XYZ file of C-alpha atoms in Angstrom:
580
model
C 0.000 0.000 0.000
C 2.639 2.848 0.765
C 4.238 1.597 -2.698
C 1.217 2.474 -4.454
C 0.931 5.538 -2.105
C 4.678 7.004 -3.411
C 3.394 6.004 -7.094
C -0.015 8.199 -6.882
C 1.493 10.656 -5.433
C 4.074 11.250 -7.342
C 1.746 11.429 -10.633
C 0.751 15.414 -11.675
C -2.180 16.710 -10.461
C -4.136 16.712 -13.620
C -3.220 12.354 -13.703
C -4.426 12.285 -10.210
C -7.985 14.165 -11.516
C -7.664 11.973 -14.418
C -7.470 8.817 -12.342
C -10.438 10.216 -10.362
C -12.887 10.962 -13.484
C -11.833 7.244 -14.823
C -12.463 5.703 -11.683
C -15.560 7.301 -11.143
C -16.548 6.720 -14.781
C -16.046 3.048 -14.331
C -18.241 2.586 -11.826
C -21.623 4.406 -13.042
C -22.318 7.236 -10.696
C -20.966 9.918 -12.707
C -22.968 12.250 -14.481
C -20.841 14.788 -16.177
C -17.618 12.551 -16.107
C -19.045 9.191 -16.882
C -22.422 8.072 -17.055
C -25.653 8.742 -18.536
C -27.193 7.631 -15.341
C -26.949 10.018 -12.767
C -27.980 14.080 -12.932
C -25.008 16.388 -13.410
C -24.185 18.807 -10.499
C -24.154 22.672 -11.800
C -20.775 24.848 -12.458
C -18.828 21.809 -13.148
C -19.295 19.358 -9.884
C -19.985 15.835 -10.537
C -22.097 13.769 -8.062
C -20.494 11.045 -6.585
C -22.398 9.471 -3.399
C -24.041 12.525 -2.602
C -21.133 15.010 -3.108
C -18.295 16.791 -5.304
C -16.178 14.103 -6.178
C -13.393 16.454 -5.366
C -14.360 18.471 -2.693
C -17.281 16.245 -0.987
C -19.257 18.825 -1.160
C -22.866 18.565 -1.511
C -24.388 19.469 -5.647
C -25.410 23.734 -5.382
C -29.119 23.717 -5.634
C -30.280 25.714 -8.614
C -33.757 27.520 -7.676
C -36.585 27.167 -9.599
C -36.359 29.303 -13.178
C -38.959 29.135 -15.863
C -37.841 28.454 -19.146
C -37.002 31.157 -20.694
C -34.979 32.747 -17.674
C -33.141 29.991 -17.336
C -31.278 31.061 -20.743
C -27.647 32.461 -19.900
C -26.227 35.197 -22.150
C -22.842 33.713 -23.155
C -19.962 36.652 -23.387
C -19.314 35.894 -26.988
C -18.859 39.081 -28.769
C -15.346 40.458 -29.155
C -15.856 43.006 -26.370
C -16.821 40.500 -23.877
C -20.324 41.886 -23.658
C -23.545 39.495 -23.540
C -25.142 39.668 -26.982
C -28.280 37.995 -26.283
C -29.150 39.856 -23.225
C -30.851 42.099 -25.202
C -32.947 39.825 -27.611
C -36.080 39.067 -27.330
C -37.044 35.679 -25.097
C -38.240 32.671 -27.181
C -41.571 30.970 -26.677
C -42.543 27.380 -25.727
C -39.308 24.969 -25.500
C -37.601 26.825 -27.250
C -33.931 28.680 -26.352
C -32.537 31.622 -27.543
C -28.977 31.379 -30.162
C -26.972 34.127 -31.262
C -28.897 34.285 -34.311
C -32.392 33.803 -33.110
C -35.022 31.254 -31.331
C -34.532 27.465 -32.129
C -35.404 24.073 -30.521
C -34.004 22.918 -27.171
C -31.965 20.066 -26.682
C -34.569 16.940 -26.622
C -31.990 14.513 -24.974
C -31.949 16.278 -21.577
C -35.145 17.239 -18.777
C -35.575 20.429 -17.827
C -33.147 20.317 -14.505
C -30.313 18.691 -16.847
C -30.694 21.250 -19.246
C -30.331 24.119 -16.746
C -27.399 22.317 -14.886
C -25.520 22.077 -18.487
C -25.907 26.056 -19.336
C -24.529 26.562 -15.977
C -21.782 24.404 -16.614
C -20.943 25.388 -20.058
C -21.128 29.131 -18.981
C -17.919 31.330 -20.252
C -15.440 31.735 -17.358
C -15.901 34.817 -15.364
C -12.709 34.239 -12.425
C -9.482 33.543 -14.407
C -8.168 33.357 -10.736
C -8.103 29.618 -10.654
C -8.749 26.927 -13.163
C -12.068 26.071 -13.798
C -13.487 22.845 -12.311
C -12.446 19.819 -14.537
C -10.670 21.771 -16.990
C -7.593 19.988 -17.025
C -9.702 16.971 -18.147
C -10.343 18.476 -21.657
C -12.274 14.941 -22.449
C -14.364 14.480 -19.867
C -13.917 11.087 -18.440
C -12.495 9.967 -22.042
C -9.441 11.840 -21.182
C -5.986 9.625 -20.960
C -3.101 10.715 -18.502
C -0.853 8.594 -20.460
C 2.938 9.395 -20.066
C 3.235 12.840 -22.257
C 5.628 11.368 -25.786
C 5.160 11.199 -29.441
C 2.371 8.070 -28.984
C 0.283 10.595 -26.512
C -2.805 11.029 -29.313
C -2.755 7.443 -30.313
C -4.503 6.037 -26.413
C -8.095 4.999 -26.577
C -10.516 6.732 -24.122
C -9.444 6.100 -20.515
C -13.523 4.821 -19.622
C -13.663 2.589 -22.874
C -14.803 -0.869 -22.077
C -12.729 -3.862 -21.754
C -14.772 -5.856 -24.138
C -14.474 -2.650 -26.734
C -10.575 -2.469 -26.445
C -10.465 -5.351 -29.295
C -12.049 -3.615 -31.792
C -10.279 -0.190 -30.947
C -6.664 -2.268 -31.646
C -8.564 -4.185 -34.801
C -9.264 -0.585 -36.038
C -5.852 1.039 -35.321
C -4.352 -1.949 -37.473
C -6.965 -0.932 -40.389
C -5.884 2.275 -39.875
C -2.304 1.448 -40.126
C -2.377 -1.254 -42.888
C -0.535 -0.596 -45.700
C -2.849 -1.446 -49.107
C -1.518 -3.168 -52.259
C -2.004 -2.612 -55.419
C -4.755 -5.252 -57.660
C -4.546 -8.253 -57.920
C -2.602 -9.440 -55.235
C -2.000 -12.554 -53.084
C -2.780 -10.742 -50.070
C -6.872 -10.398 -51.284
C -7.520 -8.758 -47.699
C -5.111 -5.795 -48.740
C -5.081 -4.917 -52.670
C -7.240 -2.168 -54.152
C -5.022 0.593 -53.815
C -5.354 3.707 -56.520
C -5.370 2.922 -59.041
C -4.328 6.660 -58.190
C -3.564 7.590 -54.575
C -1.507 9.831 -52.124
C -1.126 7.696 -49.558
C -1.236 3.547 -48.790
C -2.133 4.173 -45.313
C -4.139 6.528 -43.273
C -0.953 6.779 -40.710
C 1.248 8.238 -43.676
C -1.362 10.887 -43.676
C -1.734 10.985 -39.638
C 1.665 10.077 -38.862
C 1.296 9.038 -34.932
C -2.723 9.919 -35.004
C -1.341 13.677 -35.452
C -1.613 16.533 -37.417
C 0.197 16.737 -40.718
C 2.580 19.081 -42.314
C 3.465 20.882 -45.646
C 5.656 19.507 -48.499
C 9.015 19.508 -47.619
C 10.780 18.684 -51.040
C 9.524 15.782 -52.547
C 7.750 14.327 -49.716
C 3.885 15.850 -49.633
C 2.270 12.786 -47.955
C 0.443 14.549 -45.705
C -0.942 17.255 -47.671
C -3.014 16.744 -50.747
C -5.111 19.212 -53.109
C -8.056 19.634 -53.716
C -9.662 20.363 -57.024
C -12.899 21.944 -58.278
C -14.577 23.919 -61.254
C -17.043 26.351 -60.806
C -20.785 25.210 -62.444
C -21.426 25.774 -65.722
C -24.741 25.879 -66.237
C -28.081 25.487 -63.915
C -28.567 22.177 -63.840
C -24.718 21.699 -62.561
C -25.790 24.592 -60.000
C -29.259 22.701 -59.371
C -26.913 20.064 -58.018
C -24.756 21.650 -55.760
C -27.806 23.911 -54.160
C -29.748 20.406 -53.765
C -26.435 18.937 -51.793
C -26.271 16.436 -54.112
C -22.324 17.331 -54.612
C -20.426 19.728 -52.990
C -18.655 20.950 -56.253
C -17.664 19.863 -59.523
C -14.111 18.024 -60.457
C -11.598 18.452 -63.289
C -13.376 16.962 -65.670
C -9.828 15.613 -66.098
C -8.067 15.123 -63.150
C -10.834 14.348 -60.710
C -11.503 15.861 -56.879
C -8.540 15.656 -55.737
C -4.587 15.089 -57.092
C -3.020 11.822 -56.892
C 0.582 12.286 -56.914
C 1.269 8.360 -56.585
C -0.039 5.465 -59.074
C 0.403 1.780 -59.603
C 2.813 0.274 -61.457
C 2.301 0.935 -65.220
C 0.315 4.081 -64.448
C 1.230 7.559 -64.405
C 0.765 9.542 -61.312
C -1.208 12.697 -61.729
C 1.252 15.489 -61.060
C 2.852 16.912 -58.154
C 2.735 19.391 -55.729
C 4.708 22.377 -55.803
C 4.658 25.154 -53.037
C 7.043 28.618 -52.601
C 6.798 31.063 -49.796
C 7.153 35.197 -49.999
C 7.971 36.525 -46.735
C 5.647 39.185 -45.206
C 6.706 41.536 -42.311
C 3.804 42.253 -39.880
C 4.319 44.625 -37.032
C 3.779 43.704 -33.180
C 3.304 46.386 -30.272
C 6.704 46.795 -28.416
C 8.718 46.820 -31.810
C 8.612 43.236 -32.551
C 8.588 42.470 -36.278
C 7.034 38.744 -37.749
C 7.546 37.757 -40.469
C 4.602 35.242 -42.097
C 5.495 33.166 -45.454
C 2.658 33.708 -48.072
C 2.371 30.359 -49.991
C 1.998 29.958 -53.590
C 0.807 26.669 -55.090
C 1.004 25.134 -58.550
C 1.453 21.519 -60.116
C 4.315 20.082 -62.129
C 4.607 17.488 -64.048
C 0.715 16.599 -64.565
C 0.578 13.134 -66.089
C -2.652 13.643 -68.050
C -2.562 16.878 -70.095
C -3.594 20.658 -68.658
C -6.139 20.831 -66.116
C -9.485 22.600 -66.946
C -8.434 26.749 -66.825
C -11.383 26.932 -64.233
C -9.878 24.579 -61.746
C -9.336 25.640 -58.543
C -6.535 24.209 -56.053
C -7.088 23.934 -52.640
C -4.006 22.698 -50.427
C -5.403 20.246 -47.334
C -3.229 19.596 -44.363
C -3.686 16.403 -42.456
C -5.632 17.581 -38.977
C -4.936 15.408 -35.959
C -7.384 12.468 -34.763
C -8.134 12.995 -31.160
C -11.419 13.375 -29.586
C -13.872 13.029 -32.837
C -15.632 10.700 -31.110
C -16.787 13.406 -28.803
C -16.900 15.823 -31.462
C -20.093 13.912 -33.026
C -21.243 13.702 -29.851
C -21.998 17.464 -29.659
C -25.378 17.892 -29.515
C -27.034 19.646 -32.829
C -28.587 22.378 -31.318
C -25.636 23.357 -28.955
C -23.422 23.817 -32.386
C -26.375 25.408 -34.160
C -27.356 27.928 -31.018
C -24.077 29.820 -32.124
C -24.377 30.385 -35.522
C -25.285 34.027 -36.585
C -25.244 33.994 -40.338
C -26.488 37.684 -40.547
C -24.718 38.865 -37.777
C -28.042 39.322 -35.368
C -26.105 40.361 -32.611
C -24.034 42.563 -34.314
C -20.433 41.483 -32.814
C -18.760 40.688 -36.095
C -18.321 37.422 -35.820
C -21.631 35.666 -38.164
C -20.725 31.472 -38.110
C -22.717 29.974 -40.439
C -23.928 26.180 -39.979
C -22.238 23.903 -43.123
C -25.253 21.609 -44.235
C -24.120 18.207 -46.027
C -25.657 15.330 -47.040
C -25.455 12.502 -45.044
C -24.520 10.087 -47.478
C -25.723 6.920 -45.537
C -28.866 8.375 -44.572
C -29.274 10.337 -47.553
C -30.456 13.289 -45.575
C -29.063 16.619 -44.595
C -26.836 17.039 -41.708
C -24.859 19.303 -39.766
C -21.352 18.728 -41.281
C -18.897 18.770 -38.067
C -15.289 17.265 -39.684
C -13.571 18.616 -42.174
C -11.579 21.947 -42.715
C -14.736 23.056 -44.734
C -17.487 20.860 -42.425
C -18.031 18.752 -45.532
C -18.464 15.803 -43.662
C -21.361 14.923 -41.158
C -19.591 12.140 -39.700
C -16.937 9.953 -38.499
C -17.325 7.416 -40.784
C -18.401 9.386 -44.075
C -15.060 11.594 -43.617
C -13.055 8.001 -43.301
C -14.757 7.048 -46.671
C -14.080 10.377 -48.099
C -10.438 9.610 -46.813
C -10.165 6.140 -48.094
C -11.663 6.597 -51.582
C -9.596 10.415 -52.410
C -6.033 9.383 -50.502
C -6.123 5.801 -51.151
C -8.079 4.362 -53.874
C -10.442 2.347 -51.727
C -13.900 1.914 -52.062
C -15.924 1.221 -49.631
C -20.240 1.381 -49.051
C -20.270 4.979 -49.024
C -17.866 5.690 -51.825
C -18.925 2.642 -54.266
C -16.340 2.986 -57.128
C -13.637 0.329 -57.040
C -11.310 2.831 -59.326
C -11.272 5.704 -56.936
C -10.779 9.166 -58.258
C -10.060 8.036 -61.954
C -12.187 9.980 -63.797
C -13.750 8.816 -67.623
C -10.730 10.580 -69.474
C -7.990 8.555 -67.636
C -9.318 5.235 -69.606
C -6.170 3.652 -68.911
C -6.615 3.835 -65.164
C -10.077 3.305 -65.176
C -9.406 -0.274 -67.271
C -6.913 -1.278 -64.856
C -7.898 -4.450 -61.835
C -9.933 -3.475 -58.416
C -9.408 -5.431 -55.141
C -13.246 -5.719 -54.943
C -13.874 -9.638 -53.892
C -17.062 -11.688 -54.771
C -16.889 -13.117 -51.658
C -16.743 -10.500 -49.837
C -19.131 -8.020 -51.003
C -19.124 -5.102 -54.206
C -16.035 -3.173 -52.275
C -12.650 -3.447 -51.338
C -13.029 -2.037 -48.001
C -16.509 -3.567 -46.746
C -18.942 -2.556 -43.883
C -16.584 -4.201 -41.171
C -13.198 -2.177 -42.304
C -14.822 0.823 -42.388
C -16.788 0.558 -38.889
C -13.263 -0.844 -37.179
C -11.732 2.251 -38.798
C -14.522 4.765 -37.983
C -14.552 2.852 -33.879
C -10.895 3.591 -34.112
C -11.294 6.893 -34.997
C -13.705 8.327 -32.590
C -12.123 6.849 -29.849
C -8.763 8.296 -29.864
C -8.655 10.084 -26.566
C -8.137 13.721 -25.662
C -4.734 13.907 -23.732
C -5.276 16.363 -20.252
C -4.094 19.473 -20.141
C -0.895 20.589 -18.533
C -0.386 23.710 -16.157
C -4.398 24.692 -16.485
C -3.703 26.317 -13.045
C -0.440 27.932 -13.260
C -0.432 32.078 -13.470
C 1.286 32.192 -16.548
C -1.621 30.057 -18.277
C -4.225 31.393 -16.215
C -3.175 35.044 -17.134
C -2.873 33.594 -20.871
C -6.604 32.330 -20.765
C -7.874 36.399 -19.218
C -6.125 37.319 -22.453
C -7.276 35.130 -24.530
C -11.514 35.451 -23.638
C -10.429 39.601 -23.608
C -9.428 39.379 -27.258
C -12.476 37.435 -28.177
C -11.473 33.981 -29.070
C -14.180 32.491 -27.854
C -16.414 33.777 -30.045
C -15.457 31.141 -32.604
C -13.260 28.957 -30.675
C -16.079 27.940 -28.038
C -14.203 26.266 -24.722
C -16.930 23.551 -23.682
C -19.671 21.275 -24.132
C -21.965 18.307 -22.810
C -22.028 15.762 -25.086
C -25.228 14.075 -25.544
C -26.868 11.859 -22.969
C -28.527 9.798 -25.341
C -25.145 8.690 -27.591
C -25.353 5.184 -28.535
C -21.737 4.415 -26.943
C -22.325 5.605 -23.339
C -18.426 6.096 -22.693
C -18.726 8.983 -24.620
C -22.293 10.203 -23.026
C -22.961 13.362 -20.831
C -19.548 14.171 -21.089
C -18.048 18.061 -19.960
C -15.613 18.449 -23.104
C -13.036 21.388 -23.628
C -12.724 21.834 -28.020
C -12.516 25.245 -28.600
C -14.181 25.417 -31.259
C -18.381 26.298 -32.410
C -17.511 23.862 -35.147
C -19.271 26.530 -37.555
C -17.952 28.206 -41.059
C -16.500 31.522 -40.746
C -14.998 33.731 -43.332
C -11.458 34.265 -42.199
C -10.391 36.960 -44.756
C -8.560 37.250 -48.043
C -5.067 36.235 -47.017
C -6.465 32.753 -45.916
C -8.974 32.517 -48.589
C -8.389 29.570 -51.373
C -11.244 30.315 -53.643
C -12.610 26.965 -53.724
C -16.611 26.517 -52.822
C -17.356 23.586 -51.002
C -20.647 22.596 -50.447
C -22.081 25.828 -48.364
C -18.547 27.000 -47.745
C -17.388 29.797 -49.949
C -13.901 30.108 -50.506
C -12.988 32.476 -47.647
C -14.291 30.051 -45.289
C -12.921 27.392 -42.886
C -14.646 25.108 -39.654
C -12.881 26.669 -36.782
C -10.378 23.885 -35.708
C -10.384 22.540 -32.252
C -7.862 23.592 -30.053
C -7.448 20.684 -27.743
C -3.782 18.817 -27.594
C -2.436 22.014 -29.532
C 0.627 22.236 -27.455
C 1.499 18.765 -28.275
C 1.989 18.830 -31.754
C 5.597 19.201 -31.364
C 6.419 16.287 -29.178
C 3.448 13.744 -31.181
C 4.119 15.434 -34.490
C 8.052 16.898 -34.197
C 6.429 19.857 -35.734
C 4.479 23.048 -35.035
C 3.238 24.285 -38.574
C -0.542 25.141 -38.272
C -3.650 26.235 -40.545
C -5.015 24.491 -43.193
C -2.182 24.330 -45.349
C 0.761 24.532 -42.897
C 1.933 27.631 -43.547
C 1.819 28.851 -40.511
C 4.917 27.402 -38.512
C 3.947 28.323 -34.879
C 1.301 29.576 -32.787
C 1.976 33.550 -33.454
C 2.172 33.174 -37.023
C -0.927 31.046 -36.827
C -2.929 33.593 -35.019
C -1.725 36.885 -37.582
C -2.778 35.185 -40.060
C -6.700 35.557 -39.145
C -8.760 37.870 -40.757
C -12.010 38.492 -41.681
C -14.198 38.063 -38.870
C -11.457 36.620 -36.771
C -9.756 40.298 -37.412
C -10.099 42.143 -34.375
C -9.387 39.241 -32.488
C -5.759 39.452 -34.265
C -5.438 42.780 -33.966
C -5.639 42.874 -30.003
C -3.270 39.878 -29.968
C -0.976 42.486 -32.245
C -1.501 45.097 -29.838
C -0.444 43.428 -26.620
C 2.409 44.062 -24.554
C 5.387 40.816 -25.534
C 4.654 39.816 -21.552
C 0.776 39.296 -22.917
C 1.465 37.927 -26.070
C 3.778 35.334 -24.346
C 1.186 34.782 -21.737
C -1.722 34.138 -24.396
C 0.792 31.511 -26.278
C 1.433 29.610 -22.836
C -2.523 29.333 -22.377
C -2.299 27.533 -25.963
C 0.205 25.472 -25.175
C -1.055 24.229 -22.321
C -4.554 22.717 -24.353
């Protein structure tokens, strides 16, 4: 016992929370942390036999409220005022968002609902940390040992019995793929065309990718698209039924791999112009301005129309918990016309659920072009690899009608096995996989430095687009991820982020100067899981200060107070970052 006395208490205090939530988590009675079972306690306390788990202290009682005082104005413009203080309440059920009266949450009853606005509230005493926020996924969080395998843990509450199909998945995931036919039937129908073999050479580590360096551009690919040419093609995109229109040559996306016998499609080619920005105090940045083109295209000259859009890798963790976010929490913060009249609008991206064949909120993606886990893993393994699979049915990938020669070429599709080369039970390991990568825990929440860093950071108005919390839903299918206080950083909505980070490409809903704003959580570890720090879309931003200057558009002001601070700020702000 005094062994494993010296061996807890030598662990950080955010392990020692973590160890707590898991426990707690494992056993049932956890609300918040764990369970879908028991009620959540208000401002971030979690019920455990009648008290705070932490502090044994009993849940605050929240009086009675009726149901439209219950609403909370959340701080979200850029001045940290309350925007819908001064809108008008909403009838019936119904809550108020920044950009007007829509449906409450259904999976929650009325005390739940109230307890989770409380909870989710911005932070108002930057004093201490808030309560749990070192545990950025909930009870999912892992306080694994912090190294360059960190992202690739499953969730600390997953089941034993699930723990199979979470390593089945991660061997999917890193499988390499063959080309057709081979005598490995489980693993040919690669490409014909492809970027990648794997989805780790794309995710090296579960993390975030990076730009080309030289020759090597595994990790980024680009995207191509035409703008419609007549009404019926726009008929089509306005009815969801694409999000754009290929090269009529070269497809969606370019393949700068191929089988043997096959030409690859082109490559990649990227230069940088330096641009000087100025910083308060006499500090001088300089940002690299990227300029893309393709050599050596395999197939002729694209269409003059096509547009190129440059794609970075993102990392993996915590999508699980992403889809998880409840509709209406993500849609309460959207403000398309700007209701409230802060500057920041966030428009909802609507997709089409390809397995439903309904629209959906698209969550994943740097445009929101997917509505979930598993259609963005299709997406993923039909563009990147050449794999077909029930959502993406073609066996020859992105080969389009002009490249005959690829399109004539073998598939890995097996009789046997079903009309695709990557059936229902490869692409539900991959997509299990996937949403259950877990959400490392934050280090130094509760030091000055980041605490100081966070005042900074709500003062400047980052929340406003990169929202700090959530409760997942209490109704999700895989309770581990249920009723769970999550720390993103994100609304998850399409904002137009200026010219200088505009790439002119339409997708679906998304015009060409917008992006999803990214989650922020396990930011600071992209060095030590990725051995990198470049940032944005396209990687052009190589650390967290370049990263922020380059936001514009609606995300302006935001950068120019960031600008404007004193270096002490600036470097305070930047440890608050690195400690998500």
């Amino acid at each position: 016992m005094k062994v494993l006395t010296a061996r807890f208490l030598a662990l950080p205090i955010a392990a020692l929370i973590g160890l707590a939530a898991t426990a707690l988590a494992m056993s049932g009675d956890i609300g918040l942390g764990g369970g879908a079972s028991t009620p959540l306690c208000p401002a971030g306390h979690l019920p455990h036999k009648g008290g705070d788990s932490i502090e044994a202290k009993p849940c605050p009682t929240i009086s009675s409220q009726t149901p439209n005082s219950r609403i909370r104005a959340r701080p979200s413009s850029l001045s940290g005022t309350s925007p819908l203080a001064d809108l008008p309440p909403c009838g019936g059920g119904a809550r108020q968002g920044r950009g007007g009266c829509l449906a409450a949450r259904d999976d929650l009853s009325e005390l739940d609902l109230q307890r989770v606005e409380t909870v989710t509230g911005a932070a108002t005493d930057f004093s201490k940390a808030e309560q749990f926020e070192a545990m950025s996924g909930g009870a999912t969080t892992t306080i694994a040992p912090i190294n360059e395998r960190v992202f690739s843990q499953f969730s600390a509450n997953l089941p034993f019995e699930d723990e199979q199909n979470f390593k089945l998945g991660k061997a999917l995931f890193e499988k390499l793929w063959v080309s057709a036919p081979s005598s490995t039937q489980a693993s040919d129908g690669l490409g014909p065309l492809y970027n990648a073999r794997a989805c780790e050479s794309c995710h090296p580590r579960d993390g975030r990718g990076r730009p080309p360096a030289g020759a090597d551009a595994t990790s980024t690919i680009f995207r191509l698209a035409r703008p419609a040419r007549d009404e019926a093609e726009r008929r089509m995109i306005a009815a969801h039924q694409v999000a754009n229109l290929p090269d009529p040559v070269y497809g969606a996306q370019l393949q700068d791999s191929a089988v043997p016998g096959l030409a690859a499609e082109g490559r990649l080619e990227v230069t940088y112009q330096d641009e000087s920005v100025p910083l308060y105090g006499g500090e001088t940045v300089y940002l690299r301005k990227p300029h893309y083109g393709v050599t050596d295209l395999g197939y002729g000259p694209m269409d003059p129309t096509t547009i190129l859009s440059p794609r970075v890798a993102p990392p993996m963790i915590g999508l699980g918990l992403i889809e998880m976010i409840h509709e209406s929490d993500i849609l309460a913060k959207a403000d398309p016309n700007d209701r409230d009249g802060d500057g920041i609008s966030g428009r909802a991206a609507l997709v089409r659920d390809r397995d439903r064949g309904a629209l959906a909120l698209g969550r994943f993606g740097w445009k929101a072009q997917n509505p979930t886990i598993r259609q963005q893993a299709a997406d993923a393994f039909a563009a990147d690899i050449g794999i077909s699979t029930p959502a993406f049915d073609n066996g020859h990938g992105d080969c389009t009608e002009a490249q005959g020669a690829c399109r004539r070429l073998p598939t890995g599709v097996q009789a046997r096995l079903g009309p695709v080369e990557a059936p229902d039970p490869v692409l539900g390991l991959v997509t299990f996989y996937s949403a259950n990568l877990a959400v490392p825990a934050r280090r130094k929440a509760s030091f000055p430095e980041t605490l100081n860093g966070k005042q900074l950071f709500y003062e400047a108005g980052c929340p406003a687009c990169h929202v700090p919390k959530y409760v997942t839903r209490r109704d999700a299918p895989h309770k581990e991820l249920a009723f769970q206080l999550i720390w993103p950083y994100s609304d998850f909505l399409l904002h137009d982020m200026g010219e200088g980070l505009a790439d002119g490409q339409d997708v679906g809903v998304a015009s060409g100067r917008e992006w999803r704003t990214p989650p922020l959580w396990g930011l600071g570890l992209t060095k030590t899981v990725s051995g990198h720090t470049f940032l944005l879309h396209d990687g052009r931003a190589r650390n967290f200060t370049e990263a922020i200057l380059w936001h514009g558009g609606e995300a302006e002001k935001a950068r120019n107070a960031f600008a404007a601070m004193s270096r002490d700020d600036r470097n305070a702000l930047l440890s608050f970052l690195e400690s998500l």
